[in-house]
Tab-separated table of C-alpha atoms and ligand atoms in Angstrom:
chain	number	residue	atom	x	y	z
A	957	MET	CA	20.385	-48.955	-70.208
A	958	ASN	CA	16.960	-47.586	-69.230
A	959	VAL	CA	14.519	-50.399	-68.561
A	960	LEU	CA	10.749	-50.685	-68.179
A	961	LEU	CA	9.425	-53.878	-66.563
A	962	LEU	CA	5.765	-54.795	-67.127
A	963	GLY	CA	3.910	-56.795	-64.480
A	964	SER	CA	3.220	-56.920	-60.761
A	965	GLY	CA	3.745	-60.469	-59.504
A	966	GLY	CA	6.371	-62.409	-57.596
A	967	ARG	CA	7.931	-63.287	-60.938
A	968	GLU	CA	8.396	-59.602	-61.744
A	969	HIS	CA	9.785	-58.842	-58.279
A	970	ALA	CA	12.410	-61.560	-58.816
A	971	LEU	CA	13.248	-60.177	-62.270
A	972	ALA	CA	13.502	-56.640	-60.841
A	973	TRP	CA	15.767	-57.818	-57.991
A	974	LYS	CA	18.110	-59.549	-60.437
A	975	LEU	CA	18.045	-56.805	-63.086
A	976	ALA	CA	18.734	-54.100	-60.482
A	977	GLN	CA	22.065	-55.817	-59.679
A	978	SER	CA	23.329	-55.116	-63.207
A	979	PRO	CA	26.062	-52.489	-63.584
A	980	LEU	CA	24.472	-51.699	-66.964
A	981	MET	CA	21.173	-50.597	-65.407
A	982	GLY	CA	20.294	-46.932	-65.952
A	983	ALA	CA	16.869	-45.598	-64.982
A	984	PHE	CA	14.535	-48.426	-63.965
A	985	PHE	CA	10.741	-48.234	-64.184
A	986	ALA	CA	7.955	-50.718	-63.583
A	987	LEU	CA	4.347	-50.779	-64.598
A	988	PRO	CA	2.401	-51.308	-62.421
A	989	GLY	CA	5.019	-52.935	-60.155
A	990	ASN	CA	4.397	-53.778	-56.500
A	991	PRO	CA	5.804	-52.724	-53.096
A	992	GLY	CA	8.748	-55.132	-53.491
A	993	ILE	CA	9.614	-53.889	-56.970
A	994	ALA	CA	9.337	-50.294	-55.716
A	995	GLU	CA	12.585	-50.859	-53.797
A	996	PHE	CA	14.431	-50.931	-57.127
A	997	ALA	CA	12.251	-49.205	-59.697
A	998	THR	CA	9.952	-46.220	-60.080
A	999	CYS	CA	6.466	-47.729	-60.305
A	1000	PHE	CA	3.667	-46.256	-62.398
A	1001	ASP	CA	0.406	-47.729	-61.241
A	1002	SER	CA	-1.783	-45.273	-63.151
A	1003	VAL	CA	-1.236	-46.823	-66.607
A	1004	PRO	CA	-3.155	-50.062	-67.287
A	1005	LEU	CA	-1.200	-52.828	-69.034
A	1006	ASP	CA	-3.681	-52.918	-71.922
A	1007	ASP	CA	-3.193	-49.221	-72.734
A	1008	HIS	CA	-0.494	-49.696	-75.362
A	1009	ASP	CA	-0.566	-46.024	-76.421
A	1010	ALA	CA	0.192	-44.914	-72.870
A	1011	ILE	CA	2.996	-47.476	-72.578
A	1012	VAL	CA	4.618	-46.200	-75.793
A	1013	THR	CA	4.299	-42.596	-74.579
A	1014	LEU	CA	5.961	-43.535	-71.290
A	1015	CYS	CA	8.804	-45.318	-73.102
A	1016	LEU	CA	9.486	-42.339	-75.332
A	1017	ALA	CA	9.309	-39.841	-72.452
A	1018	GLU	CA	11.685	-41.868	-70.248
A	1019	LYS	CA	14.006	-42.898	-73.140
A	1020	ILE	CA	13.487	-46.585	-72.452
A	1021	ASP	CA	16.029	-48.863	-74.173
A	1022	LEU	CA	14.466	-52.181	-73.226
A	1023	VAL	CA	10.991	-53.289	-72.168
A	1024	VAL	CA	10.867	-56.575	-70.235
A	1025	VAL	CA	7.396	-58.128	-70.334
A	1026	GLY	CA	6.575	-60.401	-67.372
A	1027	PRO	CA	3.061	-61.785	-68.018
A	1028	GLU	CA	1.612	-63.301	-71.198
A	1029	ALA	CA	-1.521	-61.186	-71.672
A	1030	PRO	CA	0.212	-58.056	-73.082
A	1031	LEU	CA	2.237	-60.269	-75.459
A	1032	VAL	CA	-0.835	-62.075	-76.748
A	1033	ASP	CA	-2.381	-58.581	-77.156
A	1034	GLY	CA	0.544	-57.483	-79.341
A	1035	ILE	CA	2.505	-55.135	-77.058
A	1036	ALA	CA	5.808	-56.343	-78.574
A	1037	ASP	CA	4.652	-55.533	-82.120
A	1038	ARG	CA	3.618	-52.062	-81.030
A	1039	LEU	CA	6.899	-51.309	-79.237
A	1040	ILE	CA	9.078	-52.713	-82.032
A	1041	ASN	CA	7.209	-50.499	-84.533
A	1042	GLU	CA	8.260	-47.533	-82.384
A	1043	GLY	CA	11.890	-48.705	-82.415
A	1044	ILE	CA	11.877	-49.886	-78.788
A	1045	ALA	CA	13.591	-53.202	-77.985
A	1046	VAL	CA	11.414	-55.688	-76.136
A	1047	PHE	CA	12.037	-58.947	-74.307
A	1048	GLY	CA	8.988	-60.991	-75.261
A	1049	PRO	CA	7.568	-62.330	-78.520
A	1050	ARG	CA	5.354	-60.626	-81.067
A	1051	ARG	CA	1.656	-61.519	-81.199
A	1052	VAL	CA	2.030	-64.237	-83.852
A	1053	ALA	CA	4.670	-66.145	-81.879
A	1054	ALA	CA	2.822	-65.524	-78.584
A	1055	GLN	CA	0.107	-67.806	-79.956
A	1056	LEU	CA	2.267	-70.624	-78.626
A	1057	GLU	CA	0.589	-69.750	-75.319
A	1058	GLY	CA	-2.506	-67.907	-76.542
A	1059	SER	CA	-3.833	-70.783	-78.652
A	1060	LYS	CA	-3.449	-74.429	-77.705
A	1061	LEU	CA	-4.578	-75.317	-81.223
A	1062	PHE	CA	-1.779	-73.267	-82.810
A	1063	THR	CA	0.756	-75.211	-80.742
A	1064	LYS	CA	-0.795	-78.602	-81.442
A	1065	GLU	CA	-0.862	-77.955	-85.204
A	1066	LEU	CA	2.761	-76.789	-85.089
A	1067	CYS	CA	3.745	-79.966	-83.222
A	1068	LYS	CA	1.917	-82.103	-85.753
A	1069	ALA	CA	3.519	-80.367	-88.734
A	1070	HIS	CA	7.032	-80.751	-87.299
A	1071	ALA	CA	6.762	-84.140	-85.567
A	1072	ILE	CA	7.326	-82.635	-82.117
A	1073	PRO	CA	6.416	-85.182	-79.400
A	1074	THR	CA	3.160	-84.260	-77.670
A	1075	ALA	CA	-0.125	-85.982	-76.771
A	1076	ALA	CA	-2.137	-87.278	-79.746
A	1077	PHE	CA	-5.264	-85.153	-80.158
A	1078	GLY	CA	-8.516	-84.555	-81.981
A	1079	ARG	CA	-10.372	-81.228	-82.388
A	1080	PHE	CA	-14.124	-80.846	-82.477
A	1081	THR	CA	-16.698	-78.111	-82.920
A	1082	ASP	CA	-19.702	-80.361	-82.313
A	1083	VAL	CA	-20.747	-82.136	-79.169
A	1084	GLU	CA	-21.631	-85.407	-80.969
A	1085	GLY	CA	-18.211	-85.716	-82.620
A	1086	ALA	CA	-16.451	-84.963	-79.341
A	1087	ARG	CA	-18.544	-87.541	-77.439
A	1088	ALA	CA	-17.886	-90.193	-80.087
A	1089	PHE	CA	-14.121	-89.572	-79.897
A	1090	VAL	CA	-14.204	-89.884	-76.105
A	1091	GLN	CA	-16.262	-93.104	-76.323
A	1092	HIS	CA	-13.775	-94.522	-78.815
A	1093	HIS	CA	-10.598	-93.679	-76.860
A	1094	GLY	CA	-11.872	-94.189	-73.315
A	1095	ALA	CA	-10.412	-92.762	-70.095
A	1096	PRO	CA	-8.181	-91.337	-68.769
A	1097	ILE	CA	-8.431	-88.557	-71.338
A	1098	VAL	CA	-7.877	-84.782	-71.333
A	1099	LEU	CA	-10.301	-82.067	-72.518
A	1100	LYS	CA	-9.121	-78.550	-73.381
A	1101	ALA	CA	-11.030	-75.479	-74.471
A	1102	ASP	CA	-8.955	-73.181	-76.707
A	1103	GLY	CA	-7.833	-69.677	-75.761
A	1104	LEU	CA	-6.428	-68.143	-72.617
A	1105	MET	CA	-8.502	-69.518	-69.765
A	1106	ALA	CA	-6.056	-68.945	-66.908
A	1107	GLY	CA	-5.417	-72.683	-66.617
A	1108	LYS	CA	-9.089	-73.424	-66.002
A	1109	GLY	CA	-9.822	-74.641	-69.508
A	1110	VAL	CA	-8.387	-78.127	-68.871
A	1111	ILE	CA	-10.224	-81.180	-67.548
A	1112	VAL	CA	-8.180	-84.309	-66.837
A	1113	ALA	CA	-10.955	-86.942	-66.804
A	1114	MET	CA	-10.034	-90.190	-65.081
A	1115	THR	CA	-13.312	-91.967	-65.980
A	1116	LEU	CA	-15.461	-92.152	-69.110
A	1117	GLU	CA	-18.453	-90.642	-67.266
A	1118	GLU	CA	-16.360	-87.688	-66.145
A	1119	ALA	CA	-15.079	-87.191	-69.700
A	1120	LEU	CA	-18.555	-87.227	-71.275
A	1121	ALA	CA	-19.926	-84.867	-68.633
A	1122	GLY	CA	-16.908	-82.598	-69.300
A	1123	VAL	CA	-17.642	-82.492	-73.035
A	1124	ASP	CA	-21.254	-81.499	-72.330
A	1125	GLU	CA	-20.111	-78.853	-69.872
A	1126	VAL	CA	-17.610	-77.270	-72.279
A	1127	PHE	CA	-20.208	-77.004	-75.053
A	1128	ALA	CA	-22.883	-75.729	-72.656
A	1129	MET	CA	-20.530	-73.011	-71.342
A	1130	GLY	CA	-18.931	-72.112	-74.661
A	1131	GLY	CA	-22.035	-71.665	-76.794
A	1132	ALA	CA	-21.745	-71.193	-80.565
A	1133	GLY	CA	-18.249	-71.444	-82.057
A	1134	THR	CA	-16.902	-73.604	-79.240
A	1135	GLU	CA	-13.938	-75.738	-80.174
A	1136	ILE	CA	-12.582	-78.458	-77.956
A	1137	LEU	CA	-9.284	-80.311	-78.059
A	1138	ILE	CA	-9.319	-83.862	-76.771
A	1139	GLU	CA	-5.936	-85.303	-75.900
A	1140	GLU	CA	-4.308	-88.551	-75.029
A	1141	PHE	CA	-3.505	-88.695	-71.297
A	1142	LEU	CA	0.254	-88.495	-70.683
A	1143	ASP	CA	1.516	-90.406	-67.696
A	1144	GLY	CA	4.680	-89.244	-65.955
A	1145	GLU	CA	6.258	-86.429	-63.980
A	1146	GLU	CA	5.829	-82.784	-65.017
A	1147	VAL	CA	8.737	-80.389	-65.462
A	1148	SER	CA	8.987	-76.726	-66.408
A	1149	PHE	CA	11.932	-76.038	-68.728
A	1150	PHE	CA	12.968	-72.519	-69.708
A	1151	CYS	CA	15.001	-71.441	-72.747
A	1152	LEU	CA	15.987	-67.999	-73.960
A	1153	VAL	CA	15.364	-67.701	-77.696
A	1154	ASP	CA	16.419	-64.770	-79.898
A	1155	GLY	CA	14.734	-66.072	-83.021
A	1156	GLU	CA	17.610	-68.353	-84.017
A	1157	THR	CA	19.714	-69.223	-80.990
A	1158	VAL	CA	18.198	-71.332	-78.208
A	1159	LEU	CA	19.887	-71.060	-74.821
A	1160	PRO	CA	18.764	-73.389	-72.017
A	1161	PHE	CA	18.141	-71.430	-68.801
A	1162	GLY	CA	17.100	-74.110	-66.346
A	1163	SER	CA	14.433	-76.453	-65.091
A	1164	ALA	CA	12.035	-76.352	-62.157
A	1165	GLN	CA	9.053	-78.215	-60.779
A	1166	ASP	CA	5.861	-76.464	-59.811
A	1167	HIS	CA	3.069	-77.497	-57.403
A	1168	LYS	CA	-0.259	-76.586	-58.978
A	1169	ARG	CA	-2.703	-77.895	-56.368
A	1170	ALA	CA	-3.714	-75.673	-53.459
A	1171	PHE	CA	-3.105	-78.110	-50.588
A	1172	ASP	CA	-0.556	-80.621	-49.280
A	1173	ASN	CA	-0.289	-84.036	-50.970
A	1174	ASP	CA	-1.292	-82.367	-54.254
A	1175	GLU	CA	-4.899	-82.127	-53.119
A	1176	GLY	CA	-7.495	-79.404	-53.670
A	1177	PRO	CA	-8.168	-77.177	-56.670
A	1178	ASN	CA	-5.600	-76.098	-59.271
A	1179	THR	CA	-3.914	-72.733	-58.701
A	1180	GLY	CA	-1.406	-70.524	-60.497
A	1181	GLY	CA	1.296	-72.424	-58.562
A	1182	MET	CA	1.864	-72.887	-54.819
A	1183	GLY	CA	5.606	-73.460	-54.849
A	1184	ALA	CA	8.533	-74.517	-56.990
A	1185	TYR	CA	12.056	-75.800	-56.746
A	1186	SER	CA	15.052	-76.006	-59.019
A	1187	PRO	CA	16.780	-78.043	-60.312
A	1188	ALA	CA	14.236	-80.803	-61.045
A	1189	PRO	CA	16.054	-84.126	-60.476
A	1190	VAL	CA	13.853	-85.960	-63.031
A	1191	PHE	CA	15.154	-83.593	-65.715
A	1192	THR	CA	18.540	-85.211	-66.277
A	1193	ALA	CA	21.169	-83.926	-68.722
A	1194	GLU	CA	19.955	-86.566	-71.190
A	1195	MET	CA	16.326	-85.400	-70.873
A	1196	GLU	CA	17.467	-81.809	-71.407
A	1197	ARG	CA	19.447	-82.798	-74.489
A	1198	ARG	CA	16.447	-84.658	-75.928
A	1199	THR	CA	14.031	-81.826	-75.121
A	1200	LEU	CA	16.244	-79.281	-76.873
A	1201	HIS	CA	16.765	-81.516	-79.872
A	1202	GLU	CA	13.234	-82.933	-80.235
A	1203	ILE	CA	11.022	-80.115	-78.933
A	1204	VAL	CA	12.423	-76.621	-78.331
A	1205	LYS	CA	14.839	-76.214	-81.251
A	1206	PRO	CA	12.381	-77.555	-83.866
A	1207	THR	CA	9.786	-75.097	-82.500
A	1208	ALA	CA	12.136	-72.109	-82.756
A	1209	ARG	CA	13.184	-73.242	-86.248
A	1210	ALA	CA	9.578	-73.618	-87.414
A	1211	LEU	CA	8.653	-70.122	-86.233
A	1212	ALA	CA	11.777	-68.546	-87.725
A	1213	ASP	CA	11.123	-70.298	-91.052
A	1214	ALA	CA	7.542	-68.990	-91.019
A	1215	ALA	CA	8.900	-65.415	-90.678
A	1216	SER	CA	7.525	-65.162	-87.127
A	1217	PRO	CA	10.666	-65.713	-85.019
A	1218	PHE	CA	10.200	-66.190	-81.289
A	1219	ARG	CA	12.137	-63.737	-79.123
A	1220	GLY	CA	11.804	-64.102	-75.402
A	1221	VAL	CA	11.707	-66.930	-72.905
A	1222	LEU	CA	10.066	-70.124	-74.051
A	1223	PHE	CA	8.610	-72.088	-71.138
A	1224	ALA	CA	8.042	-75.713	-72.112
A	1225	GLY	CA	5.615	-77.534	-69.814
A	1226	LEU	CA	6.773	-81.123	-70.227
A	1227	MET	CA	5.676	-84.567	-69.173
A	1228	ILE	CA	8.614	-86.914	-68.659
A	1229	THR	CA	7.059	-90.160	-69.849
A	1230	SER	CA	8.533	-93.660	-70.150
A	1231	GLU	CA	9.167	-92.818	-73.830
A	1232	GLY	CA	10.921	-89.535	-73.059
A	1233	PRO	CA	9.908	-85.884	-72.853
A	1234	LYS	CA	6.585	-84.820	-74.375
A	1235	LEU	CA	5.237	-81.299	-74.656
A	1236	ILE	CA	2.094	-80.539	-72.636
A	1237	GLU	CA	2.021	-76.841	-73.434
A	1238	TYR	CA	4.127	-73.784	-74.111
A	1239	ASN	CA	4.085	-70.498	-72.248
A	1240	VAL	CA	5.781	-67.417	-73.663
A	1241	ARG	CA	7.022	-66.007	-70.336
A	1242	PHE	CA	8.796	-67.117	-67.180
A	1243	GLY	CA	6.725	-69.256	-64.806
A	1244	ASP	CA	5.560	-67.925	-61.478
A	1245	PRO	CA	6.968	-69.120	-59.010
A	1246	GLU	CA	9.526	-70.944	-61.218
A	1247	CYS	CA	11.140	-67.605	-62.131
A	1248	GLN	CA	11.891	-66.882	-58.477
A	1249	VAL	CA	13.951	-70.060	-58.027
A	1250	LEU	CA	15.789	-69.544	-61.318
A	1251	MET	CA	16.698	-65.942	-60.438
A	1252	MET	CA	18.038	-67.086	-57.057
A	1253	ARG	CA	20.270	-69.664	-58.743
A	1254	MET	CA	21.464	-67.529	-61.644
A	1255	GLU	CA	25.064	-66.320	-61.653
A	1256	GLY	CA	26.094	-63.253	-63.600
A	1257	ASP	CA	24.195	-60.449	-65.203
A	1258	LEU	CA	20.625	-60.950	-66.453
A	1259	LEU	CA	20.248	-57.591	-68.195
A	1260	PRO	CA	22.648	-58.110	-71.149
A	1261	LEU	CA	21.114	-61.544	-71.745
A	1262	LEU	CA	17.578	-60.166	-71.994
A	1263	ALA	CA	18.817	-57.304	-74.204
A	1264	ALA	CA	20.605	-59.804	-76.471
A	1265	VAL	CA	17.376	-61.805	-76.826
A	1266	ALA	CA	15.481	-58.623	-77.710
A	1267	THR	CA	17.983	-57.603	-80.392
A	1268	GLY	CA	18.669	-61.050	-81.854
A	1269	ARG	CA	22.266	-61.206	-80.609
A	1270	LEU	CA	22.183	-64.077	-78.168
A	1271	GLU	CA	25.428	-66.018	-78.042
A	1272	ASP	CA	25.517	-69.749	-77.706
A	1273	GLN	CA	26.998	-69.890	-74.217
A	1274	PRO	CA	25.229	-71.487	-71.268
A	1275	VAL	CA	23.491	-69.454	-68.594
A	1276	ALA	CA	25.457	-70.142	-65.414
A	1277	LEU	CA	23.330	-71.425	-62.533
A	1278	LYS	CA	24.693	-72.033	-59.048
A	1279	PRO	CA	24.891	-75.764	-58.270
A	1280	ASP	CA	22.806	-75.010	-55.155
A	1281	ALA	CA	19.103	-75.765	-54.987
A	1282	ALA	CA	16.414	-73.120	-54.620
A	1283	ILE	CA	12.848	-73.429	-53.401
A	1284	SER	CA	9.998	-70.965	-53.402
A	1285	VAL	CA	6.953	-71.352	-51.171
A	1286	VAL	CA	3.855	-69.325	-52.012
A	1287	MET	CA	1.967	-67.702	-49.145
A	1288	ALA	CA	-1.624	-67.115	-50.216
A	1289	THR	CA	-4.646	-65.507	-48.572
A	1290	LYS	CA	-6.923	-68.086	-46.915
A	1291	GLY	CA	-9.695	-68.933	-49.383
A	1292	TYR	CA	-7.474	-68.768	-52.496
A	1293	PRO	CA	-8.035	-69.946	-55.252
A	1294	GLY	CA	-11.686	-69.296	-54.292
A	1295	PRO	CA	-12.953	-66.002	-52.844
A	1296	TYR	CA	-10.685	-64.331	-50.273
A	1297	GLY	CA	-10.494	-61.107	-48.280
A	1298	LYS	CA	-8.096	-58.215	-48.832
A	1299	GLY	CA	-6.347	-55.780	-46.541
A	1300	SER	CA	-4.900	-57.999	-43.784
A	1301	ARG	CA	-1.602	-56.783	-42.321
A	1302	ILE	CA	1.623	-58.737	-42.857
A	1303	GLY	CA	4.453	-58.491	-40.303
A	1304	GLY	CA	7.886	-60.041	-39.913
A	1305	LEU	CA	9.120	-59.609	-43.482
A	1306	GLU	CA	12.465	-58.153	-42.419
A	1307	ALA	CA	12.998	-60.863	-39.812
A	1308	ALA	CA	12.320	-63.506	-42.483
A	1309	GLU	CA	15.059	-62.118	-44.704
A	1310	THR	CA	17.676	-62.293	-41.939
A	1311	ILE	CA	17.827	-66.062	-42.534
A	1312	PRO	CA	20.796	-66.761	-44.861
A	1313	GLY	CA	19.853	-67.322	-48.497
A	1314	VAL	CA	16.271	-66.099	-48.076
A	1315	LYS	CA	14.498	-63.539	-50.217
A	1316	VAL	CA	10.796	-62.727	-49.871
A	1317	PHE	CA	9.315	-61.697	-53.213
A	1318	HIS	CA	6.069	-59.740	-53.173
A	1319	ALA	CA	3.149	-60.702	-55.397
A	1320	GLY	CA	-0.285	-59.480	-54.269
A	1321	THR	CA	0.748	-56.875	-51.679
A	1322	ARG	CA	-0.005	-53.199	-51.163
A	1323	ARG	CA	1.867	-50.632	-49.086
A	1324	GLU	CA	-0.061	-48.377	-46.714
A	1325	GLY	CA	2.315	-46.071	-44.874
A	1326	ASP	CA	4.823	-48.335	-43.144
A	1327	SER	CA	2.579	-51.399	-43.428
A	1328	ILE	CA	2.405	-54.137	-46.030
A	1329	LEU	CA	-1.128	-55.414	-46.633
A	1330	ALA	CA	-2.363	-58.491	-48.492
A	1331	HIS	CA	-3.966	-57.439	-51.751
A	1332	GLY	CA	-4.424	-60.628	-53.765
A	1333	GLY	CA	-4.620	-64.424	-53.778
A	1334	ARG	CA	-0.959	-65.311	-54.086
A	1335	VAL	CA	0.643	-62.703	-51.836
A	1336	LEU	CA	4.280	-63.624	-51.113
A	1337	THR	CA	6.789	-66.082	-52.540
A	1338	VAL	CA	9.274	-66.976	-49.830
A	1339	THR	CA	12.353	-68.118	-51.718
A	1340	ALA	CA	15.506	-69.716	-50.355
A	1341	LEU	CA	18.820	-70.958	-51.682
A	1342	GLY	CA	20.605	-73.852	-49.996
A	1343	GLY	CA	23.408	-76.347	-50.586
A	1344	ASN	CA	20.720	-78.910	-51.403
A	1345	VAL	CA	16.920	-79.069	-51.586
A	1346	ALA	CA	16.573	-80.100	-47.929
A	1347	GLU	CA	18.587	-77.114	-46.712
A	1348	ALA	CA	16.769	-74.702	-49.035
A	1349	ARG	CA	13.431	-76.001	-47.781
A	1350	GLU	CA	14.413	-75.695	-44.135
A	1351	ARG	CA	15.440	-72.093	-44.698
A	1352	ALA	CA	12.223	-71.236	-46.546
A	1353	TYR	CA	10.020	-72.669	-43.792
A	1354	ASP	CA	12.161	-71.032	-41.069
A	1355	ALA	CA	11.547	-67.727	-42.833
A	1356	ILE	CA	7.810	-68.422	-43.053
A	1357	ALA	CA	7.736	-69.083	-39.303
A	1358	ARG	CA	8.934	-65.495	-38.815
A	1359	ILE	CA	6.193	-63.999	-40.982
A	1360	ASP	CA	3.283	-62.785	-38.920
A	1361	TRP	CA	0.202	-63.126	-41.085
A	1362	PRO	CA	-2.648	-65.150	-39.555
A	1363	GLU	CA	-4.818	-64.672	-42.660
A	1364	GLY	CA	-2.281	-66.440	-44.874
A	1365	PHE	CA	-1.551	-70.096	-45.616
A	1366	CYS	CA	1.031	-72.113	-47.504
A	1367	ARG	CA	1.734	-75.705	-48.445
A	1368	ARG	CA	4.121	-77.486	-46.078
A	1369	ASP	CA	5.354	-80.086	-48.581
A	1370	ILE	CA	6.957	-78.101	-51.405
A	1371	ALA	CA	9.693	-80.175	-53.131
A	1372	TRP	CA	8.405	-83.507	-51.773
A	1373	ARG	CA	9.336	-85.248	-55.010
A	1374	ALA	CA	12.956	-84.093	-54.905
A	1375	LEU	CA	13.194	-85.244	-51.281
A	1376	GLY	CA	11.709	-88.651	-52.069
A	1377	GLU	CA	8.813	-88.218	-49.619
B	2446	AMP	P1	-2.309	-76.978	-69.436
B	2446	AMP	O1	-3.192	-75.805	-69.209
B	2446	AMP	O2	-2.279	-77.482	-70.846
B	2446	AMP	O3	-0.959	-76.801	-68.819
B	2446	AMP	O4	-2.905	-78.144	-68.530
B	2446	AMP	C1	-3.015	-77.991	-67.144
B	2446	AMP	C2	-2.552	-79.252	-66.468
B	2446	AMP	O5	-3.309	-80.352	-66.894
B	2446	AMP	C3	-1.104	-79.608	-66.807
B	2446	AMP	O6	-0.201	-78.945	-65.998
B	2446	AMP	C4	-1.128	-81.100	-66.557
B	2446	AMP	O7	-1.000	-81.361	-65.170
B	2446	AMP	C5	-2.482	-81.499	-66.979
B	2446	AMP	N1	-2.476	-81.974	-68.368
B	2446	AMP	C6	-2.648	-81.236	-69.499
B	2446	AMP	N2	-2.573	-82.007	-70.601
B	2446	AMP	C7	-2.347	-83.264	-70.177
B	2446	AMP	C8	-2.178	-84.533	-70.850
B	2446	AMP	N3	-2.274	-84.643	-72.182
B	2446	AMP	N4	-1.967	-85.623	-70.087
B	2446	AMP	C9	-1.908	-85.521	-68.737
B	2446	AMP	N5	-2.068	-84.386	-68.050
B	2446	AMP	C10	-2.289	-83.257	-68.759
B	2447	LIG	N1	3.697	-71.814	-62.439
B	2447	LIG	C1	3.077	-72.072	-63.672
B	2447	LIG	C2	2.949	-70.922	-64.551
B	2447	LIG	O1	3.525	-69.883	-64.346
B	2447	LIG	O2	2.234	-71.022	-65.544
């Protein structure tokens, strides 16, 4: 099977590493890829991800059988629709179903129509209405601007003053046509839960917990994710059963019934509350760095699974995960998620991977001759498998100690919840 992988992050490196182990793999290409992915796939960095014509041309020229889409932006832009029209199988939903991530409002309305547990909400296009709603409900309360805002469109206001100031800020920034969602605050522990969905069949893949804040003790600004581990102890078999039954399956059913079936990986961002699991948001892709820990734990061949999702032939048999725990620690350039420099040299990557169970996935790196240089905010995801979370963590931090990169930083407390710290 000839495969084209879209994306360039740590998530895509982990997917490439796992896919490349498949005996079914034929020619393997990535666009744009990264220096880690280049070990397994021919990378084309001259075609931008939003040039759908060029992507189709590449697929036809290289006789691609399956396109695996890593990030959400091309899906929300309709890359799956375009490829399917050309007869090319694609792992990732069409534009309509990708609205589960692209539009918070789409998801909230779907939840309401199908009684899927999520935070109660109101939607407003005027500042007065929004302020009145906030006054009425009080704090804590959550404000969300619709659309893809790279996670920055959410304000969790702990006081009434903060909430009212947030409403003013959203309307001041958004200008005409601004719409704001105001949500009930959900109290609990967050979990990322991943399911493969081929339109009809829903196959649980696994759970993980992410660390969104930049610094130890969950302090500092929100980021794309500073580390993850799997499994998430709070996500018990009973919670998984309830989430499938109350949240994920009704969502897949609703989309299939509306003639817009979801095909791809459905990432449910959940809050485990005292009443049970509630949906915070959906993403239509694997999480980053959650994907890295899931790929480390997965047994068996990923490629036929992704192909079965793409062609609507998923069988109802569980994805086998090793009972071991995996942890992924993000190494970022100092300054991230604010402004940061590029071009610093990273050493010790081979030494890091000599530690048993360790794999260093590249995210924002660039190769220059024999050197690997930092080229982004999140640069490496140092991922380790161990018999339990404590062992996995020790291995990951031992590996990090071997990486020579003074311009980088990482959190030292990834998986603190699982370790009861
Ligand atoms: P989102 O972009 O919807 O994932 O929101 C970003 C983060 O804000 C989530 O990961 C949660 O930590 C937090 N959050 C979002 N909605 C709520 C809510 N209704 N209650 C509590 N926290 C929330
Ligand atoms: N790690 C969170 C995300 O990928 O959205």
